[in-house]
Amino acid sequence: MRIGVLALQGDVREHARSLSDCGVSASLVRRASELERVDALVIPGGESTTIAKLARTFGIFDEISARIKNGMPTYGSCAGMILLANQVLDAIVGQETFGGLDVTVRRNAFGRQVDSFESDIAFDDGSADLVKAVFIRAPWVEKVGDGVQVLASVDKHPVAVRSETLFATSFHPELTGDHRIHRYFIEEVARPALEKVK
Ligand code: GLN
């Protein structure tokens, strides 16, 4: 399986490291030719407006958006969640997303209470163990469309969601050394989807 990490801005190296710790070698994606060589993509946390603008500058915005809509397994963390969402609240004027995930997210939703925090939360992958989640000016999901599954919540706000080939978390699993979220993406989202295509 060839997984790419969108390498325009944000926690790129940390995601590549987490993927390789899970036994999947990750390549960095900045150009269309690099996107063509991957089967699945991770969109890291960082700043969603900056990543979107850089994707336009590098001429890969439309290709990413099209691949996502054509079923490329994609995981978005924090800013990556915003970039996968079909609708964004508290966006800046003209903010674009790749879209594909039928959710409405609110940017910086936890920001007014506390900018950053850590919490051990339940994650619905069949294990009773909690996951350590790091939230940094994180969004939450305000509305989910049909077919979107909520896998984790904080104060009743969904913070991990999945719809077929798309998976998103408000939090940053690449910062904790706990690879359960990356493993979920690799084994439960990407691998079954890619095996179906073969
Ligand atoms: N608040 C950031 C945004 O809107 C996301 C923060 C993060 O990725 N840690 O893009």
PDB file of N, CA and C in Angstrom, residues 91-155:
ATOM      1  N   ALA A  91     -15.410  29.702   9.001  1.00  0.00           N
ATOM      2  CA  ALA A  91     -14.340  29.714   7.996  1.00  0.00           C
ATOM      3  C   ALA A  91     -13.965  31.166   7.703  1.00  0.00           C
ATOM      4  N   ILE A  92     -12.792  31.381   7.120  1.00  0.00           N
ATOM      5  CA  ILE A  92     -12.499  32.733   6.656  1.00  0.00           C
ATOM      6  C   ILE A  92     -13.209  32.921   5.309  1.00  0.00           C
ATOM      7  N   VAL A  93     -13.394  34.158   4.921  1.00  0.00           N
ATOM      8  CA  VAL A  93     -14.101  34.437   3.674  1.00  0.00           C
ATOM      9  C   VAL A  93     -13.361  33.765   2.518  1.00  0.00           C
ATOM     10  N   GLY A  94     -14.089  33.009   1.739  1.00  0.00           N
ATOM     11  CA  GLY A  94     -13.492  32.377   0.562  1.00  0.00           C
ATOM     12  C   GLY A  94     -12.715  31.102   0.860  1.00  0.00           C
ATOM     13  N   GLN A  95     -12.736  30.626   2.106  1.00  0.00           N
ATOM     14  CA  GLN A  95     -11.977  29.404   2.441  1.00  0.00           C
ATOM     15  C   GLN A  95     -12.505  28.205   1.656  1.00  0.00           C
ATOM     16  N   GLU A  96     -11.589  27.480   1.022  1.00  0.00           N
ATOM     17  CA  GLU A  96     -11.983  26.317   0.232  1.00  0.00           C
ATOM     18  C   GLU A  96     -11.638  25.028   0.966  1.00  0.00           C
ATOM     19  N   THR A  97     -12.414  23.983   0.706  1.00  0.00           N
ATOM     20  CA  THR A  97     -12.026  22.656   1.195  1.00  0.00           C
ATOM     21  C   THR A  97     -12.027  21.675   0.022  1.00  0.00           C
ATOM     22  N   PHE A  98     -11.266  20.583   0.181  1.00  0.00           N
ATOM     23  CA  PHE A  98     -11.306  19.534  -0.848  1.00  0.00           C
ATOM     24  C   PHE A  98     -12.698  18.900  -0.850  1.00  0.00           C
ATOM     25  N   GLY A  99     -13.285  18.764   0.342  1.00  0.00           N
ATOM     26  CA  GLY A  99     -14.622  18.207   0.473  1.00  0.00           C
ATOM     27  C   GLY A  99     -14.656  16.705   0.264  1.00  0.00           C
ATOM     28  N   GLY A 100     -15.860  16.156   0.279  1.00  0.00           N
ATOM     29  CA  GLY A 100     -16.034  14.717   0.090  1.00  0.00           C
ATOM     30  C   GLY A 100     -16.707  14.074   1.288  1.00  0.00           C
ATOM     31  N   LEU A 101     -16.411  14.621   2.477  1.00  0.00           N
ATOM     32  CA  LEU A 101     -16.980  14.071   3.705  1.00  0.00           C
ATOM     33  C   LEU A 101     -18.222  14.886   4.063  1.00  0.00           C
ATOM     34  N   ASP A 102     -19.352  14.177   4.164  1.00  0.00           N
ATOM     35  CA  ASP A 102     -20.641  14.854   4.330  1.00  0.00           C
ATOM     36  C   ASP A 102     -20.851  15.269   5.785  1.00  0.00           C
ATOM     37  N   VAL A 103     -20.054  16.233   6.213  1.00  0.00           N
ATOM     38  CA  VAL A 103     -20.186  16.771   7.580  1.00  0.00           C
ATOM     39  C   VAL A 103     -20.051  18.289   7.528  1.00  0.00           C
ATOM     40  N   THR A 104     -20.583  18.915   8.588  1.00  0.00           N
ATOM     41  CA  THR A 104     -20.331  20.338   8.813  1.00  0.00           C
ATOM     42  C   THR A 104     -19.422  20.428  10.021  1.00  0.00           C
ATOM     43  N   VAL A 105     -18.276  21.069   9.873  1.00  0.00           N
ATOM     44  CA  VAL A 105     -17.368  21.222  11.022  1.00  0.00           C
ATOM     45  C   VAL A 105     -17.280  22.692  11.402  1.00  0.00           C
ATOM     46  N   ARG A 106     -17.027  22.916  12.677  1.00  0.00           N
ATOM     47  CA  ARG A 106     -16.805  24.282  13.143  1.00  0.00           C
ATOM     48  C   ARG A 106     -15.328  24.444  13.445  1.00  0.00           C
ATOM     49  N   ARG A 107     -14.704  25.376  12.741  1.00  0.00           N
ATOM     50  CA  ARG A 107     -13.263  25.648  12.955  1.00  0.00           C
ATOM     51  C   ARG A 107     -13.023  26.217  14.341  1.00  0.00           C
ATOM     52  N   ASN A 108     -11.890  25.862  14.938  1.00  0.00           N
ATOM     53  CA  ASN A 108     -11.480  26.419  16.236  1.00  0.00           C
ATOM     54  C   ASN A 108     -12.591  26.303  17.278  1.00  0.00           C
ATOM     55  N   ALA A 109     -13.388  25.240  17.183  1.00  0.00           N
ATOM     56  CA  ALA A 109     -14.586  25.133  18.019  1.00  0.00           C
ATOM     57  C   ALA A 109     -14.253  25.075  19.505  1.00  0.00           C
ATOM     58  N   PHE A 110     -13.180  24.386  19.844  1.00  0.00           N
ATOM     59  CA  PHE A 110     -12.806  24.276  21.255  1.00  0.00           C
ATOM     60  C   PHE A 110     -12.005  25.503  21.702  1.00  0.00           C
ATOM     61  N   GLY A 111     -11.664  26.359  20.730  1.00  0.00           N
ATOM     62  CA  GLY A 111     -10.720  27.443  20.987  1.00  0.00           C
ATOM     63  C   GLY A 111     -11.185  28.466  21.981  1.00  0.00           C
ATOM     64  N   ARG A 112     -12.499  28.681  22.020  1.00  0.00           N
ATOM     65  CA  ARG A 112     -12.962  29.726  22.929  1.00  0.00           C
ATOM     66  C   ARG A 112     -12.895  29.264  24.374  1.00  0.00           C
ATOM     67  N   GLN A 113     -12.943  27.952  24.598  1.00  0.00           N
ATOM     68  CA  GLN A 113     -12.852  27.454  25.972  1.00  0.00           C
ATOM     69  C   GLN A 113     -11.387  27.337  26.378  1.00  0.00           C
ATOM     70  N   VAL A 114     -10.651  26.580  25.657  1.00  0.00           N
ATOM     71  CA  VAL A 114      -9.214  26.405  25.903  1.00  0.00           C
ATOM     72  C   VAL A 114      -8.582  26.174  24.542  1.00  0.00           C
ATOM     73  N   ASP A 115      -7.430  26.724  24.313  1.00  0.00           N
ATOM     74  CA  ASP A 115      -6.832  26.582  22.987  1.00  0.00           C
ATOM     75  C   ASP A 115      -6.370  25.163  22.711  1.00  0.00           C
ATOM     76  N   SER A 116      -5.761  24.539  23.708  1.00  0.00           N
ATOM     77  CA  SER A 116      -5.235  23.194  23.516  1.00  0.00           C
ATOM     78  C   SER A 116      -5.489  22.376  24.776  1.00  0.00           C
ATOM     79  N   PHE A 117      -5.777  21.114  24.589  1.00  0.00           N
ATOM     80  CA  PHE A 117      -5.927  20.239  25.744  1.00  0.00           C
ATOM     81  C   PHE A 117      -5.748  18.793  25.316  1.00  0.00           C
ATOM     82  N   GLU A 118      -5.507  17.953  26.321  1.00  0.00           N
ATOM     83  CA  GLU A 118      -5.384  16.517  26.082  1.00  0.00           C
ATOM     84  C   GLU A 118      -6.503  15.819  26.814  1.00  0.00           C
ATOM     85  N   SER A 119      -6.995  14.758  26.214  1.00  0.00           N
ATOM     86  CA  SER A 119      -8.057  14.027  26.882  1.00  0.00           C
ATOM     87  C   SER A 119      -7.981  12.558  26.465  1.00  0.00           C
ATOM     88  N   ASP A 120      -8.260  11.658  27.400  1.00  0.00           N
ATOM     89  CA  ASP A 120      -8.333  10.242  27.050  1.00  0.00           C
ATOM     90  C   ASP A 120      -9.770   9.948  26.662  1.00  0.00           C
ATOM     91  N   ILE A 121      -9.972   9.526  25.439  1.00  0.00           N
ATOM     92  CA  ILE A 121     -11.357   9.377  24.959  1.00  0.00           C
ATOM     93  C   ILE A 121     -11.598   7.978  24.407  1.00  0.00           C
ATOM     94  N   ALA A 122     -12.874   7.589  24.421  1.00  0.00           N
ATOM     95  CA  ALA A 122     -13.257   6.296  23.845  1.00  0.00           C
ATOM     96  C   ALA A 122     -13.254   6.423  22.322  1.00  0.00           C
ATOM     97  N   PHE A 123     -12.714   5.397  21.652  1.00  0.00           N
ATOM     98  CA  PHE A 123     -12.697   5.383  20.187  1.00  0.00           C
ATOM     99  C   PHE A 123     -13.308   4.056  19.740  1.00  0.00           C
ATOM    100  N   ASP A 124     -14.319   4.136  18.904  1.00  0.00           N
ATOM    101  CA  ASP A 124     -15.166   2.990  18.607  1.00  0.00           C
ATOM    102  C   ASP A 124     -14.577   2.062  17.538  1.00  0.00           C
ATOM    103  N   ASP A 125     -13.420   1.466  17.859  1.00  0.00           N
ATOM    104  CA  ASP A 125     -12.831   0.510  16.909  1.00  0.00           C
ATOM    105  C   ASP A 125     -12.905  -0.911  17.451  1.00  0.00           C
ATOM    106  N   GLY A 126     -13.748  -1.084  18.451  1.00  0.00           N
ATOM    107  CA  GLY A 126     -13.907  -2.422  19.005  1.00  0.00           C
ATOM    108  C   GLY A 126     -13.080  -2.656  20.260  1.00  0.00           C
ATOM    109  N   SER A 127     -12.171  -1.727  20.575  1.00  0.00           N
ATOM    110  CA  SER A 127     -11.361  -1.875  21.781  1.00  0.00           C
ATOM    111  C   SER A 127     -11.940  -0.989  22.877  1.00  0.00           C
ATOM    112  N   ALA A 128     -11.886  -1.482  24.117  1.00  0.00           N
ATOM    113  CA  ALA A 128     -12.411  -0.694  25.244  1.00  0.00           C
ATOM    114  C   ALA A 128     -11.373   0.313  25.745  1.00  0.00           C
ATOM    115  N   ASP A 129     -10.117   0.167  25.284  1.00  0.00           N
ATOM    116  CA  ASP A 129      -9.070   1.084  25.763  1.00  0.00           C
ATOM    117  C   ASP A 129      -9.321   2.499  25.259  1.00  0.00           C
ATOM    118  N   LEU A 130      -8.976   3.454  26.104  1.00  0.00           N
ATOM    119  CA  LEU A 130      -9.120   4.848  25.683  1.00  0.00           C
ATOM    120  C   LEU A 130      -7.927   5.254  24.818  1.00  0.00           C
ATOM    121  N   VAL A 131      -8.128   6.289  24.040  1.00  0.00           N
ATOM    122  CA  VAL A 131      -7.060   6.822  23.188  1.00  0.00           C
ATOM    123  C   VAL A 131      -6.678   8.192  23.733  1.00  0.00           C
ATOM    124  N   LYS A 132      -5.370   8.462  23.789  1.00  0.00           N
ATOM    125  CA  LYS A 132      -4.950   9.793  24.224  1.00  0.00           C
ATOM    126  C   LYS A 132      -5.081  10.746  23.041  1.00  0.00           C
ATOM    127  N   ALA A 133      -5.901  11.776  23.231  1.00  0.00           N
ATOM    128  CA  ALA A 133      -6.160  12.687  22.115  1.00  0.00           C
ATOM    129  C   ALA A 133      -5.658  14.084  22.463  1.00  0.00           C
ATOM    130  N   VAL A 134      -4.900  14.662  21.544  1.00  0.00           N
ATOM    131  CA  VAL A 134      -4.364  16.015  21.724  1.00  0.00           C
ATOM    132  C   VAL A 134      -5.140  16.947  20.797  1.00  0.00           C
ATOM    133  N   PHE A 135      -5.740  17.966  21.381  1.00  0.00           N
ATOM    134  CA  PHE A 135      -6.546  18.926  20.612  1.00  0.00           C
ATOM    135  C   PHE A 135      -5.820  20.264  20.576  1.00  0.00           C
ATOM    136  N   ILE A 136      -5.549  20.781  19.406  1.00  0.00           N
ATOM    137  CA  ILE A 136      -4.852  22.066  19.256  1.00  0.00           C
ATOM    138  C   ILE A 136      -5.694  22.965  18.349  1.00  0.00           C
ATOM    139  N   ARG A 137      -6.317  23.956  18.951  1.00  0.00           N
ATOM    140  CA  ARG A 137      -7.260  24.812  18.202  1.00  0.00           C
ATOM    141  C   ARG A 137      -8.092  23.966  17.222  1.00  0.00           C
ATOM    142  N   ALA A 138      -8.734  22.992  17.837  1.00  0.00           N
ATOM    143  CA  ALA A 138      -9.347  21.915  17.055  1.00  0.00           C
ATOM    144  C   ALA A 138     -10.773  22.253  16.623  1.00  0.00           C
ATOM    145  N   PRO A 139     -11.175  21.693  15.499  1.00  0.00           N
ATOM    146  CA  PRO A 139     -12.582  21.793  15.100  1.00  0.00           C
ATOM    147  C   PRO A 139     -13.387  20.700  15.798  1.00  0.00           C
ATOM    148  N   TRP A 140     -14.699  20.816  15.789  1.00  0.00           N
ATOM    149  CA  TRP A 140     -15.540  19.661  16.071  1.00  0.00           C
ATOM    150  C   TRP A 140     -16.549  19.534  14.951  1.00  0.00           C
ATOM    151  N   VAL A 141     -17.227  18.402  14.945  1.00  0.00           N
ATOM    152  CA  VAL A 141     -18.214  18.168  13.896  1.00  0.00           C
ATOM    153  C   VAL A 141     -19.564  18.608  14.438  1.00  0.00           C
ATOM    154  N   GLU A 142     -20.235  19.444  13.686  1.00  0.00           N
ATOM    155  CA  GLU A 142     -21.496  19.972  14.175  1.00  0.00           C
ATOM    156  C   GLU A 142     -22.688  19.212  13.573  1.00  0.00           C
ATOM    157  N   LYS A 143     -22.522  18.703  12.375  1.00  0.00           N
ATOM    158  CA  LYS A 143     -23.626  17.998  11.723  1.00  0.00           C
ATOM    159  C   LYS A 143     -23.052  16.864  10.887  1.00  0.00           C
ATOM    160  N   VAL A 144     -23.641  15.678  10.977  1.00  0.00           N
ATOM    161  CA  VAL A 144     -23.180  14.579  10.123  1.00  0.00           C
ATOM    162  C   VAL A 144     -24.289  14.183   9.161  1.00  0.00           C
ATOM    163  N   GLY A 145     -23.901  13.893   7.935  1.00  0.00           N
ATOM    164  CA  GLY A 145     -24.862  13.454   6.932  1.00  0.00           C
ATOM    165  C   GLY A 145     -25.134  11.960   7.066  1.00  0.00           C
ATOM    166  N   ASP A 146     -26.079  11.476   6.255  1.00  0.00           N
ATOM    167  CA  ASP A 146     -26.390  10.042   6.251  1.00  0.00           C
ATOM    168  C   ASP A 146     -25.131   9.277   5.875  1.00  0.00           C
ATOM    169  N   GLY A 147     -24.933   8.175   6.519  1.00  0.00           N
ATOM    170  CA  GLY A 147     -23.786   7.331   6.158  1.00  0.00           C
ATOM    171  C   GLY A 147     -22.490   7.745   6.815  1.00  0.00           C
ATOM    172  N   VAL A 148     -22.533   8.773   7.661  1.00  0.00           N
ATOM    173  CA  VAL A 148     -21.320   9.149   8.394  1.00  0.00           C
ATOM    174  C   VAL A 148     -21.425   8.582   9.804  1.00  0.00           C
ATOM    175  N   GLN A 149     -20.401   7.835  10.166  1.00  0.00           N
ATOM    176  CA  GLN A 149     -20.385   7.151  11.451  1.00  0.00           C
ATOM    177  C   GLN A 149     -19.563   7.980  12.437  1.00  0.00           C
ATOM    178  N   VAL A 150     -20.071   8.173  13.643  1.00  0.00           N
ATOM    179  CA  VAL A 150     -19.318   8.898  14.670  1.00  0.00           C
ATOM    180  C   VAL A 150     -18.546   7.876  15.504  1.00  0.00           C
ATOM    181  N   LEU A 151     -17.226   8.020  15.565  1.00  0.00           N
ATOM    182  CA  LEU A 151     -16.377   7.043  16.263  1.00  0.00           C
ATOM    183  C   LEU A 151     -15.888   7.540  17.613  1.00  0.00           C
ATOM    184  N   ALA A 152     -15.943   8.855  17.836  1.00  0.00           N
ATOM    185  CA  ALA A 152     -15.521   9.401  19.137  1.00  0.00           C
ATOM    186  C   ALA A 152     -16.150  10.770  19.294  1.00  0.00           C
ATOM    187  N   SER A 153     -16.433  11.134  20.556  1.00  0.00           N
ATOM    188  CA  SER A 153     -17.025  12.447  20.838  1.00  0.00           C
ATOM    189  C   SER A 153     -16.405  13.020  22.108  1.00  0.00           C
ATOM    190  N   VAL A 154     -16.439  14.341  22.218  1.00  0.00           N
ATOM    191  CA  VAL A 154     -16.069  15.039  23.446  1.00  0.00           C
ATOM    192  C   VAL A 154     -17.225  15.979  23.768  1.00  0.00           C
ATOM    193  N   ASP A 155     -17.774  15.855  24.969  1.00  0.00           N
ATOM    194  CA  ASP A 155     -18.945  16.664  25.361  1.00  0.00           C
ATOM    195  C   ASP A 155     -20.031  16.617  24.286  1.00  0.00           C
TER     196      ASP A 155
END
